[in-house]
Coordinates of C-alpha atoms in Angstrom, one line a residue:
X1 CA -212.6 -124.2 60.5
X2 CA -212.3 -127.1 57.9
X3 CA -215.1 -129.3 56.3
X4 CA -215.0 -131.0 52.8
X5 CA -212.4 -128.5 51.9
X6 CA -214.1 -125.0 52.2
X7 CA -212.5 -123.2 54.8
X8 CA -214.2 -120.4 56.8
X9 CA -212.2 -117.6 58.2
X10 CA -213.3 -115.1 61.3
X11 CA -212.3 -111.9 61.8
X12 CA -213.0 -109.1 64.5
X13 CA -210.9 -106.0 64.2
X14 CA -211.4 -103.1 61.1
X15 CA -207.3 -104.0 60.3
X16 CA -208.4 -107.5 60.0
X17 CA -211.6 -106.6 57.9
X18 CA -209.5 -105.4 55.5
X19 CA -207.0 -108.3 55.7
X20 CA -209.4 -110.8 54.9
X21 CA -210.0 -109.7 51.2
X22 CA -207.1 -111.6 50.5
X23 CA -208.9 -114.9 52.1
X24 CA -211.6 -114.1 49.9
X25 CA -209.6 -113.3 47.0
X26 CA -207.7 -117.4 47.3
X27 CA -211.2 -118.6 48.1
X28 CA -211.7 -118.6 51.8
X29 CA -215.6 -117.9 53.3
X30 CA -215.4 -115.0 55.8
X31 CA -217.2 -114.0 58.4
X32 CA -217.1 -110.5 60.2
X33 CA -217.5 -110.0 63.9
X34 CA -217.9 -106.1 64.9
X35 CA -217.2 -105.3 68.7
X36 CA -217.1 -101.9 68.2
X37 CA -219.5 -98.7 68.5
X38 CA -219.6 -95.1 66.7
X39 CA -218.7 -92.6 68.6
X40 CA -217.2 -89.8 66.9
X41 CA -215.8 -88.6 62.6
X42 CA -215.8 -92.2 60.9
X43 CA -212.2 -92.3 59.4
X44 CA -211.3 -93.2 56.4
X45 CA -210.3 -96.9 57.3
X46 CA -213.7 -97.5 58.7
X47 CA -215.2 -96.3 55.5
X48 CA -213.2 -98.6 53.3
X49 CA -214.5 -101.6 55.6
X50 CA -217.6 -100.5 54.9
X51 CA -217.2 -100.3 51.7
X52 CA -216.0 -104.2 51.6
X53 CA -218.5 -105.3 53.5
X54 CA -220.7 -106.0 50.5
X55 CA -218.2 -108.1 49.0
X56 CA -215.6 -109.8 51.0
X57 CA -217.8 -111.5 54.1
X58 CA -220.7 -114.1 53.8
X59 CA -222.3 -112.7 57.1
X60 CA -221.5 -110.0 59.6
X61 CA -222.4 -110.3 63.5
X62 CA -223.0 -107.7 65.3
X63 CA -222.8 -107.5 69.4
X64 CA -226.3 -106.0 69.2
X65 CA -228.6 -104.3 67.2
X66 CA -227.5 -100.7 68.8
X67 CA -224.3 -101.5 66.9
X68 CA -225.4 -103.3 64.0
X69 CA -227.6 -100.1 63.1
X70 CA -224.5 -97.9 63.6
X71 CA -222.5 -99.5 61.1
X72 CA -225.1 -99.7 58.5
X73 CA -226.3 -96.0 58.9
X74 CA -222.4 -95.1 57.7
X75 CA -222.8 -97.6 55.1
X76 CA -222.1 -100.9 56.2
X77 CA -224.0 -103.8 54.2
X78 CA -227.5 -104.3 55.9
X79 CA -228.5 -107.2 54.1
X80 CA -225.4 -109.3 55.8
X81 CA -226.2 -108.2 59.2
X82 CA -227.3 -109.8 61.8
X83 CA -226.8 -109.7 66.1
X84 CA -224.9 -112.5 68.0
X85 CA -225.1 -110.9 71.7
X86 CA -221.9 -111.2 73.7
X87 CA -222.0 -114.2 76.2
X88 CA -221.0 -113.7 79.6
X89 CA -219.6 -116.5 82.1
X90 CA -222.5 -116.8 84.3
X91 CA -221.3 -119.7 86.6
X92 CA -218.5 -117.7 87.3
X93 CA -219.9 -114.1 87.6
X94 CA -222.7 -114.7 90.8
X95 CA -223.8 -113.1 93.3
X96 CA -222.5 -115.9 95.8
X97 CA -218.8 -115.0 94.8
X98 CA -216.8 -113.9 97.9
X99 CA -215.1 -110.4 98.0
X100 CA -211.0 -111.0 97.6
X101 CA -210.0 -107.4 98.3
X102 CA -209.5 -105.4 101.2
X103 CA -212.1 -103.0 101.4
X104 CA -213.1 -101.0 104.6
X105 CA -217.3 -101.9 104.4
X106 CA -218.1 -98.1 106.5
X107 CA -217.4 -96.3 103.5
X108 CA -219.7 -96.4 99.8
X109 CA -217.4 -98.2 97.4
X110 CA -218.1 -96.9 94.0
X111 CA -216.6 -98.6 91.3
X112 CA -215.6 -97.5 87.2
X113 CA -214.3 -100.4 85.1
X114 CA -213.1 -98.8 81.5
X115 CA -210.1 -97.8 80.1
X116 CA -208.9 -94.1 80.6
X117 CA -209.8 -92.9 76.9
X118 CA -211.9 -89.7 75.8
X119 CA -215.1 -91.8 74.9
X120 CA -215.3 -93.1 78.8
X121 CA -215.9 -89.3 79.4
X122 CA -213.5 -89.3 82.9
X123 CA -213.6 -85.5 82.9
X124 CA -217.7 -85.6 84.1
X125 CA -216.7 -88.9 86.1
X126 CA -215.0 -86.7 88.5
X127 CA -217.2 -84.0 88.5
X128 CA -220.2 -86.2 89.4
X129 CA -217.3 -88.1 91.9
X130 CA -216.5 -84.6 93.8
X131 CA -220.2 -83.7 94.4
X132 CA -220.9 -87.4 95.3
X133 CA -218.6 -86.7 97.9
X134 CA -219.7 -83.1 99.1
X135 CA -223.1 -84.9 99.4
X136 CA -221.6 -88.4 101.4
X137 CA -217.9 -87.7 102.6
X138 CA -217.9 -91.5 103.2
X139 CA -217.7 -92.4 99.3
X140 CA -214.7 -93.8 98.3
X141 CA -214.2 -94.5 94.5
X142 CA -212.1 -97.3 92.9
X143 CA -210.8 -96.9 89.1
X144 CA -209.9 -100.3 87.1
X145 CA -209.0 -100.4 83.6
X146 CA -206.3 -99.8 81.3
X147 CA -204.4 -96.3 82.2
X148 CA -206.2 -96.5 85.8
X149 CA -202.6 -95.7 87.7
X150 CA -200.3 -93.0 88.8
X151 CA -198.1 -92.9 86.1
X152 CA -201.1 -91.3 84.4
X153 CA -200.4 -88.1 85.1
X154 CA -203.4 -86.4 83.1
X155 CA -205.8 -88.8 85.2
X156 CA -204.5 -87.7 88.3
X157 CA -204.3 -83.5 87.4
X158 CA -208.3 -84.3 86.6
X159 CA -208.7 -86.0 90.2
X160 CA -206.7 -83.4 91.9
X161 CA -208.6 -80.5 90.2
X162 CA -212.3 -82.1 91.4
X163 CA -210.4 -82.5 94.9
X164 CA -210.9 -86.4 95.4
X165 CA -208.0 -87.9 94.8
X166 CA -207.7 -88.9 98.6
X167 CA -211.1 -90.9 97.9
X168 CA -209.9 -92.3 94.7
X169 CA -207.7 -95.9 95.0
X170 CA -206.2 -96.4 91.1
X171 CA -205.9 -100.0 90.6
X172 CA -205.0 -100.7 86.5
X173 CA -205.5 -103.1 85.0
X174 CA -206.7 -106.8 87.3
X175 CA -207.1 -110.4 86.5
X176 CA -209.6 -111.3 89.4
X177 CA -212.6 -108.8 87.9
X178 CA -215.0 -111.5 89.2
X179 CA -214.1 -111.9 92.9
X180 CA -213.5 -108.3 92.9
X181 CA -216.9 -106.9 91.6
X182 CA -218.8 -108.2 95.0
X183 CA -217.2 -105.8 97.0
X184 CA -219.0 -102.8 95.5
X185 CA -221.7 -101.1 96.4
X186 CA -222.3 -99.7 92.9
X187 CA -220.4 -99.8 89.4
X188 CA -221.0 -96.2 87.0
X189 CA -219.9 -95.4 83.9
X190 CA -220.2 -91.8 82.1
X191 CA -219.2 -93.8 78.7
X192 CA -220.8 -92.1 75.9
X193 CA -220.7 -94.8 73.5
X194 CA -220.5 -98.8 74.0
X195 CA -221.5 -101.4 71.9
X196 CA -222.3 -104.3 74.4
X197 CA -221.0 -102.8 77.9
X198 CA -220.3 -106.2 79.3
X199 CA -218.9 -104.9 82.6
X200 CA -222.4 -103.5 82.8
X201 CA -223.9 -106.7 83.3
X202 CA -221.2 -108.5 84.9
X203 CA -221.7 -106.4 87.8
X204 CA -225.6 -107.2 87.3
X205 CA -224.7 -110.4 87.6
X206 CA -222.6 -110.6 90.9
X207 CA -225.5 -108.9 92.6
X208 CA -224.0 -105.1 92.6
X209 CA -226.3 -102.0 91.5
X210 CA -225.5 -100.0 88.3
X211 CA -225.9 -96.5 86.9
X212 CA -225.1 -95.4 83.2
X213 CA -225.1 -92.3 81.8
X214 CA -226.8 -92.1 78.6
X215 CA -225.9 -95.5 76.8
X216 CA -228.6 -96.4 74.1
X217 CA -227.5 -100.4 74.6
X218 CA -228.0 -100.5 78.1
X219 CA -232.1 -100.0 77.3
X220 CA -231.5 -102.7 74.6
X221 CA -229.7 -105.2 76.9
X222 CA -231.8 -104.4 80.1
X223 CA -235.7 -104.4 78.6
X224 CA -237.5 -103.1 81.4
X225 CA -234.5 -102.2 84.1
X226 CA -233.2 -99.0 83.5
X227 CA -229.8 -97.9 84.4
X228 CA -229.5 -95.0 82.2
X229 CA -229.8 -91.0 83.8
X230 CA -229.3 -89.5 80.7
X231 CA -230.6 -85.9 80.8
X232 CA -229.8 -85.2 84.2
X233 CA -227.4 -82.8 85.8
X234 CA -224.0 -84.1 87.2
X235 CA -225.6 -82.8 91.0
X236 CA -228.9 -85.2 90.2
X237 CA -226.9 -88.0 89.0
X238 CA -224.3 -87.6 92.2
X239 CA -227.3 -88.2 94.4
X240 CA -228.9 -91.0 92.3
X241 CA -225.0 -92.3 92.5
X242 CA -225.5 -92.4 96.5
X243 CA -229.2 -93.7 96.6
X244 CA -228.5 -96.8 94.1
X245 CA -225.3 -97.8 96.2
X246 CA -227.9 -98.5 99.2
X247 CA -230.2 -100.1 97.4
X248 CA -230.3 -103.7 96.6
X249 CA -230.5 -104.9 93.1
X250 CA -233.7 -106.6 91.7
X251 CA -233.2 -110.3 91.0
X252 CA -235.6 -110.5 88.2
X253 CA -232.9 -108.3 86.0
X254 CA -230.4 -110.8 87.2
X255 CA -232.4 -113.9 85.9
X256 CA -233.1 -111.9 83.2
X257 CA -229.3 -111.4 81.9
X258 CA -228.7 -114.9 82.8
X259 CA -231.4 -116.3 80.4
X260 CA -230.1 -114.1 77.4
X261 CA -226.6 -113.2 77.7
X262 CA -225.3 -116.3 78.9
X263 CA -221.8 -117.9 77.1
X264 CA -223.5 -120.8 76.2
X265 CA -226.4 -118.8 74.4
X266 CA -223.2 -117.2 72.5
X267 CA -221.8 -120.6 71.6
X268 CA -225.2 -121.8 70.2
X269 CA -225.4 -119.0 67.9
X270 CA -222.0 -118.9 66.4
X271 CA -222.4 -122.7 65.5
X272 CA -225.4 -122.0 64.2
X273 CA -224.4 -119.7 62.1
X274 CA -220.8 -121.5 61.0
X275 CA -222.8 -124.9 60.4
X276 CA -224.7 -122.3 57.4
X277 CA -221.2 -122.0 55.6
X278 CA -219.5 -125.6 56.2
X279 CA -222.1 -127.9 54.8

């Protein structure tokens, strides 16, 4: 961004934190975006950005508050901080979309969007998955994301050990999430940490039932909807996993994502907020 010479720089990513010091050191305004949650030993590189955080950015925005109050607990700046919420597409993510994939309608088609890493917690996925299935031999469970395929063969020793692989359809990666999301009867996730969890409410949003874990955001993002089973054993959870996939969503959690988390909402903030440090 340019206006009467000052020149206002945006970054995102911790590597990127730390680049910017030099666009502070030549002059340059900067702005931090954090995307990320805590989930595990803070590192030493995450310390250092903390560390220039009260020196190198004019602001920082957060994805939420659940976030925002991660980073500062660790010793990120909390005088900088403030939330700009994620935006979501919400023309394009509606419960009028049409289902694009070929999906057999007698069976309940679970779905898991995240990317096969420790903090999605696939391990109790599958354990919840195989008594699910025990319970209903007509669920059938799809896995998108990042390292969702067979050439992961630790993802596929962990299906074959909870005995539903032959219920399990690996998909990767996919560029069509929103005409694709309809076809479910339910999205989970056993994620132990997220800082947004915008598949969350995208699935909210095309009219499809959720079910979290534990996820401290999802009470923040959802107000009075809950989503979260926390405390409950991987049985209980299996048959709430069953009960939410026949249940229709409640529209009033849909109007209310699309009132707050909408991409224009997003847009409004973040020129808000760069009009502050260009005039």
């Amino acid at each position: 961004f340019f206006k009467r010479n000052k020149y206002l720089v945006h970054r995102y990513l911790y590597h990127s934190h730390i680049v910017s010091l030099l666009f502070k050191v030549i002059g340059y305004r900067v702005i931090w975006s954090i995307h990320s949650s805590i989930f595990d030993t803070v590192d030493f590189k995450t310390k250092l950005v903390g560390w220039l955080s009260y020196f190198v950015p004019s602001k920082i925005s957060y994805v939420s508050d659940f976030a925002k109050n991660q980073h500062i607990q660790i010793g990120f700046t909390k005088k900088k901080s403030i939330v700009v919420y994620n935006g979501l597409d919400v023309n394009k993510f509606n419960n009028k979309n049409q289902c694009t994939l070929a999906i057999d309608k007698d069976y309940i088609n679970i779905v898991m969007i995240a990317r096969y890493h420790p903090v999605k917690d696939y391990s109790r996925f599958s354990s919840i998955a195989s008594i699910a299935l025990q319970l209903n031999s007509s669920c059938y469970f799809y896995l998108i994301g990042k390292g969702n395929n067979k050439s992961n063969k630790e993802l596929l020793n962990l299906l074959e050990k909870n005995q539903i692989l032959d219920n399990v359809k690996l998909m990767g990666e996919v560029d069509d999430i929103d005409t694709i999301l309809p076809c479910f009867d339910l999205l989970v996730s056993t994620s132990r940490a997220e800082s947004f969890g915008l598949t969350i409410l995208e699935a909210i949003l095309s009219g499809v039932n959720v079910s979290t874990i534990s996820l401290p955001i999802m009470d923040e993002l959802l107000d009075n909807y809950s989503s979260n089973e926390g405390g409950l054993s991987d049985a209980e959870i299996a048959k709430i996993w069953i009960q939410k996939s026949e249940n229709n969503l409640d529209g009033a959690i849909v109007k209310h994502i699309s009132d707050n988390y909408s991409s224009i909402n997003m847009i409004k903030s973040y020129n808000s907020l760069y009009k502050g440090y260009l005039t």
